[in-house]
Amino acid sequence: MVVGVLALQGSFNEHIAALRRLGVKAIEVRKADQLEMVSSLIIPGGESTTMAKLAHYHNLFPALREFVKTGKPVWGTCAGLIFLANKAVGQKEGGQELVGGLDITVHRNFFGSQLQSFEAHLSAPELVSREGGPDIFRAVFIRAPAVLEAGPEVEVLAEYIVSSEKEDGHIHDKVAVAVRQGNLLGTAFHPELTADSRWHSYFLKMAREVKGGNSDSIVTVTSSPDLGLNNEEHAVNDLPIFE
């Protein structure tokens, strides 16, 4: 069993590289039948509308929804968080298709355009308690969404304080930017663009929990990992990794 990374568009190479640094085997997922080969799935950041169009073109939505229902861990980062939300606002005319599963309402471009991208140091007590390390982590927000509302079964793992931003007639002093609901994890930021591997490690442990503590549910590699890459060029990160 391996970790799958949806490779339609966006920072899938960076996620695969992050998993490789942890010694974990991963494959690119572009077709529905490839989901049968993986024990967990990462939906990366990117342009959510473009990703949705490509997923629709490849008829991936039914398979992705079924994968979520199986209880296998799925992690959505940035655009991936939008995909996993039950409801999204702030979309372009006509909206976009969603996978759903997370009982949240997400604002597609809460933090503004690409020019409003930023970094912040945030706290995540649950992450620290399970993974150790510093009390804060570096969060990279790129044209990022935010969680406006979360259902009772959703655990908020990290929040970002805002200056009374008005959204849909409400005033938000803080918004959730990392959430978990059972087998689903969502982050509005990009952990794959930093050298901090704790979010990836946290997700891998979710996969082990699904298997009842069976460490064989994740295949680790010690040398020359077969990452399911088409060629050596894909092993090069498209975006910078921040130390």
XYZ file of N, CA and C in Angstrom:
729
model
N 0.840 -1.191 0.000
C 0.000 0.000 0.000
C 0.874 1.239 0.000
N 0.468 2.226 -0.760
C 1.256 3.436 -0.912
C 0.352 4.661 -0.753
N 0.968 5.829 -0.671
C 0.230 7.089 -0.597
C 0.035 7.613 -2.017
N -1.185 7.990 -2.338
C -1.458 8.580 -3.635
C -1.509 10.091 -3.535
N -1.048 10.765 -4.579
C -1.121 12.224 -4.648
C -1.814 12.586 -5.956
N -2.964 13.229 -5.859
C -3.708 13.613 -7.059
C -2.837 14.549 -7.895
N -2.569 14.145 -9.133
C -1.563 14.839 -9.950
C -2.183 15.446 -11.202
N -3.275 16.166 -11.035
C -3.908 16.827 -12.164
C -3.270 18.181 -12.431
N -2.924 18.886 -11.364
C -2.378 20.233 -11.467
C -1.958 20.661 -10.073
N -1.059 21.630 -9.971
C -0.685 22.140 -8.654
C 0.582 21.516 -8.109
N 0.727 21.552 -6.776
C 1.999 21.208 -6.123
C 2.088 19.731 -5.735
N 1.723 18.844 -6.657
C 1.804 17.412 -6.340
C 3.244 16.934 -6.250
N 4.148 17.512 -7.068
C 5.558 17.127 -6.989
C 6.134 17.415 -5.606
N 5.735 18.545 -5.031
C 6.256 18.938 -3.724
C 5.791 17.992 -2.627
N 4.549 17.535 -2.714
C 4.054 16.563 -1.737
C 4.807 15.234 -1.872
N 5.017 14.803 -3.096
C 5.739 13.551 -3.313
C 7.159 13.660 -2.768
N 7.802 14.813 -2.982
C 9.149 15.015 -2.458
C 9.155 14.995 -0.931
N 8.119 15.601 -0.316
C 8.035 15.610 1.145
C 7.863 14.201 1.686
N 7.061 13.386 1.013
C 6.877 11.996 1.432
C 8.165 11.206 1.245
N 8.875 11.484 0.176
C 10.144 10.802 -0.065
C 11.154 11.119 1.036
N 11.143 12.374 1.508
C 12.070 12.730 2.587
C 11.760 11.952 3.863
N 10.514 11.509 3.999
C 10.132 10.687 5.152
C 10.318 9.199 4.872
N 10.803 8.874 3.677
C 11.038 7.483 3.326
C 9.780 6.719 2.982
N 8.775 7.403 2.425
C 7.496 6.778 2.119
C 7.283 6.748 0.610
N 6.760 5.634 0.127
C 6.483 5.479 -1.293
C 5.176 6.175 -1.660
N 5.183 6.876 -2.796
C 3.998 7.590 -3.251
C 3.885 7.463 -4.762
N 2.652 7.571 -5.268
C 2.436 7.537 -6.706
C 1.539 8.693 -7.119
N 1.705 9.135 -8.351
C 0.822 10.140 -8.928
C -0.490 9.475 -9.317
N -1.600 10.130 -8.999
C -2.929 9.598 -9.314
C -3.603 10.523 -10.313
N -3.940 9.973 -11.476
C -4.648 10.731 -12.505
C -5.897 10.019 -13.006
N -6.007 8.733 -12.710
C -7.136 7.950 -13.180
C -7.829 7.266 -12.008
N -9.114 6.989 -12.188
C -9.906 6.418 -11.108
C -9.362 5.084 -10.632
N -8.913 4.236 -11.562
C -8.452 2.912 -11.150
C -7.177 2.956 -10.327
N -6.430 4.069 -10.412
C -5.209 4.198 -9.615
C -5.519 4.369 -8.133
N -6.728 4.819 -7.804
C -7.105 4.972 -6.405
C -7.171 3.622 -5.693
N -7.364 2.559 -6.456
C -7.407 1.228 -5.862
C -6.041 0.773 -5.377
N -4.981 1.477 -5.791
C -3.620 1.080 -5.467
C -3.082 1.757 -4.212
N -3.838 2.711 -3.645
C -3.294 3.516 -2.558
C -4.104 3.343 -1.281
N -3.426 3.544 -0.148
C -4.074 3.422 1.158
C -4.519 4.762 1.704
N -4.028 5.849 1.104
C -4.430 7.192 1.509
C -4.173 8.119 0.328
N -4.729 9.329 0.398
C -4.663 10.233 -0.750
C -4.443 11.664 -0.293
N -3.593 12.377 -1.024
C -3.388 13.811 -0.816
C -3.909 14.551 -2.050
N -4.772 15.538 -1.824
C -5.230 16.421 -2.895
C -4.488 17.737 -2.716
N -3.570 18.077 -3.607
C -2.661 19.202 -3.383
C -3.295 20.561 -3.656
N -2.526 21.586 -3.371
C -2.926 22.942 -3.715
C -2.714 23.183 -5.193
N -3.379 24.195 -5.707
C -3.295 24.541 -7.119
C -4.418 25.506 -7.450
N -4.846 25.512 -8.692
C -5.970 26.343 -9.105
C -7.214 25.466 -9.053
N -8.062 25.702 -8.074
C -9.158 24.769 -7.800
C -10.122 24.612 -8.971
N -10.401 25.694 -9.695
C -11.312 25.589 -10.834
C -10.720 24.712 -11.921
N -9.441 24.905 -12.208
C -8.756 24.090 -13.216
C -8.717 22.630 -12.791
N -8.393 22.389 -11.515
C -8.355 21.022 -11.018
C -9.719 20.365 -11.130
N -10.768 21.111 -10.828
C -12.121 20.561 -10.902
C -12.489 20.211 -12.342
N -12.113 21.072 -13.289
C -12.404 20.789 -14.696
C -11.670 19.534 -15.166
N -10.416 19.391 -14.756
C -9.636 18.212 -15.143
C -10.194 16.948 -14.491
N -10.598 17.067 -13.223
C -11.186 15.912 -12.535
C -12.486 15.496 -13.205
N -13.267 16.485 -13.628
C -14.515 16.177 -14.327
C -14.217 15.535 -15.681
N -13.223 16.050 -16.389
C -12.857 15.506 -17.699
C -12.454 14.038 -17.590
N -11.719 13.701 -16.529
C -11.252 12.326 -16.330
C -12.254 11.478 -15.536
N -13.453 12.047 -15.293
C -14.514 11.341 -14.571
C -14.012 10.823 -13.218
N -13.310 11.672 -12.496
C -12.711 11.284 -11.221
C -13.615 11.521 -10.022
N -14.577 12.409 -10.148
C -15.367 12.775 -8.969
C -16.081 11.595 -8.319
N -16.749 10.728 -9.079
C -17.390 9.575 -8.420
C -16.403 8.705 -7.656
N -15.234 8.470 -8.227
C -14.228 7.631 -7.570
C -13.654 8.320 -6.340
N -13.450 9.641 -6.413
C -12.935 10.379 -5.264
C -13.942 10.375 -4.116
N -15.212 10.549 -4.430
C -16.251 10.523 -3.385
C -16.318 9.135 -2.743
N -16.201 8.107 -3.553
C -16.237 6.749 -3.024
C -15.022 6.477 -2.143
N -13.865 7.015 -2.539
C -12.643 6.848 -1.752
C -12.808 7.484 -0.377
N -13.400 8.679 -0.341
C -13.645 9.358 0.931
C -14.555 8.515 1.816
N -15.587 7.904 1.213
C -16.555 7.128 1.975
C -15.960 5.837 2.534
N -14.877 5.343 1.942
C -14.273 4.099 2.430
C -13.638 4.269 3.802
N -13.385 5.510 4.196
C -12.731 5.753 5.476
C -11.226 5.853 5.381
N -10.690 5.704 4.168
C -9.249 5.872 4.007
C -8.897 7.353 4.160
N -7.728 7.671 4.751
C -7.365 9.070 4.990
C -7.203 9.865 3.699
N -7.735 11.070 3.704
C -7.585 12.001 2.588
C -7.200 13.356 3.170
N -6.192 13.971 2.598
C -5.709 15.280 3.055
C -5.785 16.259 1.890
N -6.480 17.360 2.091
C -6.548 18.402 1.083
C -5.821 19.650 1.549
N -4.898 20.141 0.730
C -4.179 21.375 1.055
C -4.611 22.469 0.088
N -4.976 23.611 0.620
C -5.388 24.782 -0.160
C -6.534 24.411 -1.104
N -6.289 24.272 -2.391
C -7.353 23.875 -3.317
C -7.947 22.535 -2.916
N -7.122 21.654 -2.364
C -7.604 20.359 -1.907
C -8.590 20.494 -0.764
N -8.388 21.500 0.091
C -9.335 21.778 1.169
C -10.686 22.173 0.591
N -10.674 22.989 -0.463
C -11.915 23.385 -1.126
C -12.629 22.152 -1.678
N -11.874 21.261 -2.310
C -12.438 20.031 -2.869
C -13.189 19.229 -1.809
N -12.616 19.136 -0.608
C -13.186 18.275 0.428
C -14.336 18.917 1.184
N -14.540 20.212 1.017
C -15.601 20.907 1.747
C -16.982 20.506 1.227
N -17.952 20.463 2.134
C -19.335 20.220 1.720
C -19.938 21.438 1.032
N -19.419 22.634 1.387
C -19.955 23.858 0.807
C -18.826 24.863 0.613
N -18.843 25.539 -0.530
C -17.839 26.563 -0.818
C -18.534 27.836 -1.283
N -18.048 28.982 -0.798
C -18.560 30.286 -1.216
C -17.406 31.080 -1.809
N -17.760 32.221 -2.436
C -16.726 33.041 -3.060
C -16.216 32.436 -4.343
N -17.046 31.590 -4.988
C -16.624 30.942 -6.219
C -16.942 31.811 -7.429
N -16.352 31.418 -8.555
C -16.659 32.082 -9.803
C -18.079 31.718 -10.219
N -18.609 32.471 -11.159
C -19.974 32.235 -11.627
C -20.122 30.789 -12.107
N -21.139 30.132 -11.634
C -21.339 28.738 -12.002
C -20.759 27.769 -11.002
N -19.852 28.258 -10.135
C -19.266 27.424 -9.097
C -18.394 26.326 -9.658
N -18.084 25.346 -8.827
C -17.290 24.206 -9.248
C -17.760 22.977 -8.488
N -17.510 21.833 -9.066
C -17.913 20.587 -8.434
C -16.994 20.285 -7.261
N -17.564 19.732 -6.186
C -16.807 19.405 -4.988
C -16.881 17.916 -4.701
N -15.865 17.411 -4.027
C -15.875 16.018 -3.576
C -16.716 15.903 -2.316
N -16.530 16.829 -1.376
C -17.285 16.828 -0.135
C -16.769 15.817 0.868
N -17.405 15.802 2.021
C -17.016 14.914 3.106
C -16.721 15.667 4.382
N -16.056 16.818 4.266
C -15.783 17.666 5.423
C -16.994 18.564 5.681
N -17.522 18.518 6.887
C -18.691 19.313 7.251
C -18.272 20.747 7.551
N -17.851 21.444 6.485
C -17.385 22.821 6.632
C -17.902 23.669 5.480
N -17.932 24.977 5.729
C -18.136 25.954 4.667
C -16.821 26.690 4.481
N -16.288 26.640 3.284
C -14.987 27.244 3.021
C -15.157 28.410 2.049
N -14.417 29.484 2.302
C -14.393 30.610 1.365
C -13.210 30.414 0.435
N -13.501 30.339 -0.835
C -12.512 29.935 -1.830
C -11.289 30.858 -1.863
N -11.483 32.154 -1.788
C -10.359 33.111 -1.830
C -10.466 34.091 -0.666
N -10.545 33.561 0.538
C -10.757 34.406 1.709
C -9.642 35.442 1.867
N -8.402 35.040 1.610
C -7.263 35.925 1.850
C -6.876 36.764 0.633
N -7.690 36.736 -0.403
C -7.424 37.600 -1.545
C -6.722 36.904 -2.693
N -6.168 37.696 -3.584
C -5.557 37.195 -4.810
C -4.141 36.682 -4.558
N -3.496 36.301 -5.639
C -2.114 35.820 -5.559
C -1.203 36.864 -4.915
N -1.496 38.127 -5.143
C -0.669 39.203 -4.592
C -0.776 39.292 -3.077
N -1.859 38.772 -2.516
C -2.046 38.792 -1.067
C -1.506 37.527 -0.390
N -0.724 36.733 -1.094
C -0.107 35.549 -0.490
C 0.859 35.980 0.606
N 0.991 35.156 1.647
C 1.803 35.545 2.795
C 2.220 34.305 3.586
N 3.081 34.535 4.565
C 3.491 33.482 5.495
C 3.172 33.930 6.911
N 2.922 32.964 7.792
C 2.619 33.272 9.188
C 3.080 32.124 10.070
N 3.410 32.446 11.313
C 3.747 31.420 12.297
C 2.514 31.169 13.155
N 2.015 29.940 13.119
C 0.784 29.588 13.809
C 1.034 28.469 14.808
N 0.103 28.335 15.737
C 0.192 27.254 16.709
C -0.826 26.173 16.365
N -0.465 24.935 16.661
C -1.348 23.787 16.457
C -1.058 22.794 17.570
N -1.685 22.953 18.735
C -1.396 22.118 19.905
C -1.494 20.623 19.625
N -2.491 20.198 18.849
C -2.652 18.779 18.553
C -1.478 18.251 17.740
N -1.020 19.050 16.781
C 0.136 18.661 15.970
C 1.373 18.510 16.844
N 1.592 19.463 17.726
C 2.780 19.443 18.589
C 2.716 18.277 19.568
N 1.532 18.005 20.116
C 1.409 16.926 21.092
C 1.705 15.568 20.466
N 1.404 15.432 19.167
C 1.611 14.145 18.503
C 2.960 14.049 17.810
N 3.470 15.176 17.320
C 4.696 15.141 16.526
C 5.889 15.787 17.214
N 5.653 16.503 18.316
C 6.762 17.169 18.991
C 7.238 18.387 18.211
N 8.449 18.815 18.484
C 9.018 19.956 17.778
C 8.581 21.286 18.345
N 8.840 22.385 17.620
C 8.495 23.735 18.094
C 7.003 23.897 18.335
N 6.659 24.856 19.189
C 5.258 25.117 19.502
C 4.508 25.756 18.337
N 5.238 26.325 17.382
C 4.613 26.953 16.230
C 5.156 26.324 14.952
N 4.423 26.531 13.862
C 4.884 26.054 12.563
C 4.732 27.189 11.553
N 5.478 27.083 10.477
C 5.466 28.103 9.433
C 4.420 27.741 8.392
N 3.433 28.601 8.207
C 2.348 28.343 7.274
C 2.481 29.274 6.069
N 2.490 28.682 4.884
C 2.595 29.433 3.634
C 1.209 29.478 2.992
N 0.648 30.677 2.882
C -0.681 30.867 2.299
C -0.528 31.466 0.900
N -1.033 30.777 -0.115
C -0.957 31.247 -1.490
C -2.364 31.288 -2.071
N -2.894 32.489 -2.241
C -4.271 32.653 -2.735
C -5.187 31.707 -1.971
N -5.110 31.823 -0.664
C -5.610 30.759 0.205
C -7.080 30.883 0.571
N -7.727 29.740 0.799
C -9.078 29.708 1.334
C -9.047 29.778 2.853
N -10.220 29.773 3.470
C -10.337 29.695 4.929
C -11.669 29.050 5.263
N -11.736 28.429 6.426
C -12.955 27.765 6.874
C -13.794 28.758 7.660
N -14.977 29.068 7.156
C -15.862 30.027 7.812
C -16.730 29.371 8.871
N -17.187 28.160 8.605
C -18.045 27.437 9.538
C -17.630 25.976 9.561
N -17.707 25.358 10.743
C -17.362 23.948 10.895
C -18.425 23.252 11.729
N -18.805 22.044 11.316
C -19.807 21.275 12.021
C -19.298 20.739 13.345
N -20.167 20.173 14.151
C -19.806 19.724 15.501
C -18.788 18.594 15.534
N -18.671 17.824 14.472
C -17.731 16.713 14.453
C -16.369 17.102 13.881
N -16.233 18.369 13.515
C -14.982 18.849 12.935
C -14.088 19.408 14.037
N -12.857 18.923 14.094
C -11.869 19.411 15.059
C -11.020 20.488 14.395
N -10.970 21.664 14.998
C -10.141 22.752 14.477
C -8.727 22.583 15.031
N -7.764 22.428 14.134
C -6.378 22.189 14.533
C -5.550 23.464 14.563
N -5.898 24.450 13.750
C -5.152 25.707 13.718
C -6.068 26.827 13.239
N -5.851 28.023 13.789
C -6.651 29.189 13.420
C -5.733 30.355 13.070
N -6.289 31.278 12.287
C -5.570 32.499 11.932
C -6.429 33.683 12.356
N -5.832 34.625 13.071
C -6.552 35.811 13.546
C -6.626 36.847 12.430
N -7.820 37.339 12.171
C -8.023 38.353 11.137
C -8.578 39.611 11.781
N -8.509 40.696 11.044
C -8.954 41.989 11.569
C -10.395 42.268 11.158
N -11.308 41.558 11.819
C -12.740 41.778 11.601
C -13.111 41.813 10.121
N -12.648 40.797 9.380
C -12.998 40.709 7.970
C -14.489 40.341 7.840
N -15.233 41.078 7.028
C -16.644 40.798 6.830
C -16.805 39.818 5.671
N -17.453 38.718 5.933
C -17.730 37.724 4.904
C -19.198 37.306 5.032
N -19.948 37.493 3.962
C -21.357 37.103 3.933
C -22.150 37.716 5.088
N -21.824 38.968 5.428
C -22.567 39.662 6.468
C -22.123 39.346 7.875
N -21.114 38.505 8.046
C -20.622 38.154 9.368
C -19.236 38.767 9.588
N -18.916 38.982 10.848
C -17.590 39.486 11.202
C -16.786 38.332 11.805
N -15.632 38.069 11.220
C -14.791 36.967 11.661
C -13.527 37.521 12.320
N -13.381 37.294 13.627
C -12.149 37.687 14.306
C -11.050 36.662 14.085
N -11.443 35.433 13.791
C -10.473 34.389 13.465
C -11.159 33.361 12.589
N -10.362 32.682 11.780
C -10.886 31.652 10.895
C -10.039 30.398 11.065
N -10.660 29.255 10.844
C -9.933 27.993 10.914
C -9.145 27.794 9.622
N -7.908 27.350 9.747
C -7.071 27.105 8.569
C -6.531 25.671 8.551
N -6.842 24.882 9.579
C -6.513 23.456 9.589
C -7.601 22.744 10.377
N -8.199 21.715 9.762
C -9.299 20.993 10.397
C -9.156 19.500 10.139
N -9.801 18.737 11.022
C -9.852 17.290 10.826
C -11.238 16.774 11.214
N -11.738 15.858 10.417
C -12.996 15.178 10.723
C -12.809 13.696 10.373
N -12.558 12.895 11.377
C -12.353 11.470 11.136
C -11.157 11.202 10.241
N -11.415 10.642 9.074
C -10.336 10.294 8.148
C -9.941 11.437 7.226
N -10.563 12.614 7.403
C -10.300 13.740 6.503
C -9.529 14.843 7.207
N -8.486 15.325 6.537
C -7.645 16.409 7.039
C -7.634 17.514 5.996
N -7.733 18.763 6.444
C -7.699 19.880 5.509
C -6.854 21.018 6.046
N -5.993 21.571 5.193
C -5.183 22.731 5.572
C -5.282 23.777 4.479
N -5.468 25.037 4.878
C -5.557 26.128 3.915
C -4.184 26.563 3.428
N -3.148 26.134 4.102
C -1.762 26.504 3.775
C -1.053 25.325 3.111
N 0.237 25.524 2.808
C 1.026 24.555 2.034
C 2.189 23.993 2.855
N 1.983 22.948 3.650
C 3.103 22.356 4.393
C 4.171 21.770 3.484
N 3.790 21.381 2.270
C 4.764 20.780 1.350
C 5.808 21.773 0.861
N 5.580 23.077 1.112
C 6.536 24.102 0.684
C 7.472 24.516 1.806
N 7.467 23.803 2.905
C 8.393 24.070 3.999
C 9.173 22.801 4.315
N 10.247 22.956 5.069
C 11.056 21.808 5.466
C 10.492 21.104 6.697
N 9.412 21.655 7.272
C 8.773 21.059 8.437
C 7.901 19.888 7.976
N 8.264 18.690 8.360
C 7.574 17.485 7.868
C 6.470 17.005 8.802
N 6.152 17.782 9.840
C 5.224 17.270 10.849
C 3.809 17.050 10.335
N 3.330 17.887 9.429
C 1.977 17.677 8.919
C 1.900 16.404 8.081
N 2.936 16.131 7.306
C 2.956 14.889 6.533
C 3.052 13.681 7.461
N 3.864 13.798 8.503
C 3.985 12.712 9.469
C 2.656 12.484 10.190
N 1.966 13.565 10.530
C 0.653 13.474 11.180
C -0.325 12.723 10.281
N -0.321 13.045 8.990
C -1.218 12.397 8.046
C -0.886 10.911 7.898
N 0.392 10.576 7.858
C 0.785 9.172 7.735
C 0.309 8.362 8.942
N 0.332 8.974 10.108
C -0.153 8.283 11.300
C -1.665 8.082 11.243
N -2.378 8.980 10.585
C -3.808 8.784 10.375
C -4.032 7.503 9.575
N -3.195 7.270 8.574
C -3.322 6.069 7.752
C -3.043 4.820 8.577
N -2.078 4.903 9.464
C -1.771 3.751 10.315
C -2.910 3.471 11.288
N -3.563 4.538 11.772
C -4.685 4.364 12.682
C -5.836 3.628 12.000
N -6.064 3.931 10.727
C -7.117 3.257 9.985
C -6.848 1.758 9.912
N -5.572 1.401 9.832
C -5.193 -0.010 9.761
C -5.026 -0.634 11.145
N -5.495 0.061 12.168
C -5.428 -0.493 13.517
C -4.025 -0.626 14.049
N -3.180 0.349 13.650
C -1.815 0.335 14.162
C -0.879 -0.527 13.360
N -1.322 -1.057 12.223
C -0.468 -1.891 11.381
C 0.494 -1.010 10.606
N 1.764 -1.039 10.969
C 2.746 -0.173 10.339
C 2.976 -0.535 8.884
N 2.538 -1.733 8.451
C 2.733 -2.145 7.071
C 1.772 -1.438 6.119
N 0.830 -0.659 6.673
C -0.116 0.029 5.807
C 0.569 1.124 5.002
N 1.727 1.572 5.443
C 2.522 2.543 4.706
C 3.828 1.878 4.325
N 4.160 1.897 3.049
C 5.391 1.274 2.592
C 6.529 2.272 2.707
N 7.532 1.941 3.502
C 8.709 2.794 3.622
C 9.802 2.259 2.731
N 10.611 3.163 2.214
C 11.691 2.779 1.325
C 12.987 3.350 1.866
N 14.068 2.614 1.722
C 15.341 3.046 2.275
C 16.327 3.490 1.217
N 16.101 3.092 -0.033
C 17.007 3.513 -1.094
C 16.303 3.416 -2.432
N 16.684 4.329 -3.354
C 16.134 4.354 -4.703
C 14.624 4.169 -4.730
N 13.874 5.026 -4.034
C 12.428 4.840 -3.971
C 11.770 4.983 -5.330
N 10.828 4.094 -5.623
C 10.026 4.199 -6.828
C 8.824 5.058 -6.504
N 8.856 6.306 -6.937
C 7.817 7.247 -6.564
C 6.687 7.308 -7.572
N 6.712 6.441 -8.569
C 5.660 6.490 -9.564
C 5.789 7.707 -10.461
N 6.993 8.267 -10.562
C 7.198 9.441 -11.386
C 7.425 9.021 -12.824
N 6.984 9.838 -13.748
C 7.134 9.498 -15.151
C 8.569 9.643 -15.624
N 9.280 10.605 -15.067
C 10.679 10.776 -15.445
C 11.382 11.550 -14.358
N 12.690 11.699 -14.495
C 13.488 12.338 -13.455
C 13.139 13.805 -13.272
N 12.631 14.464 -14.318
C 12.319 15.883 -14.203
C 11.255 16.128 -13.151
N 10.322 15.180 -12.983
C 9.244 15.362 -12.019
C 9.742 15.326 -10.581
N 10.962 14.842 -10.368
C 11.504 14.792 -9.016
C 11.977 16.165 -8.552
N 12.080 17.110 -9.482
C 12.525 18.460 -9.152
C 11.325 19.276 -8.707
N 11.455 19.962 -7.572
C 10.352 20.776 -7.053
C 10.071 21.940 -7.982
N 8.797 22.177 -8.260
C 8.405 23.317 -9.069
C 8.431 24.605 -8.259
N 8.219 24.509 -6.938
C 8.146 25.676 -6.077
C 9.245 25.593 -5.033
N 9.687 26.738 -4.499
C 10.774 26.721 -3.511
C 10.353 26.084 -2.190
N 11.274 25.394 -1.569
C 11.040 24.816 -0.252
C 11.676 25.736 0.780
N 10.868 26.262 1.697
C 11.350 27.210 2.693
C 11.900 26.473 3.895
N 13.128 26.796 4.289
C 13.753 26.157 5.444
C 13.150 26.726 6.730
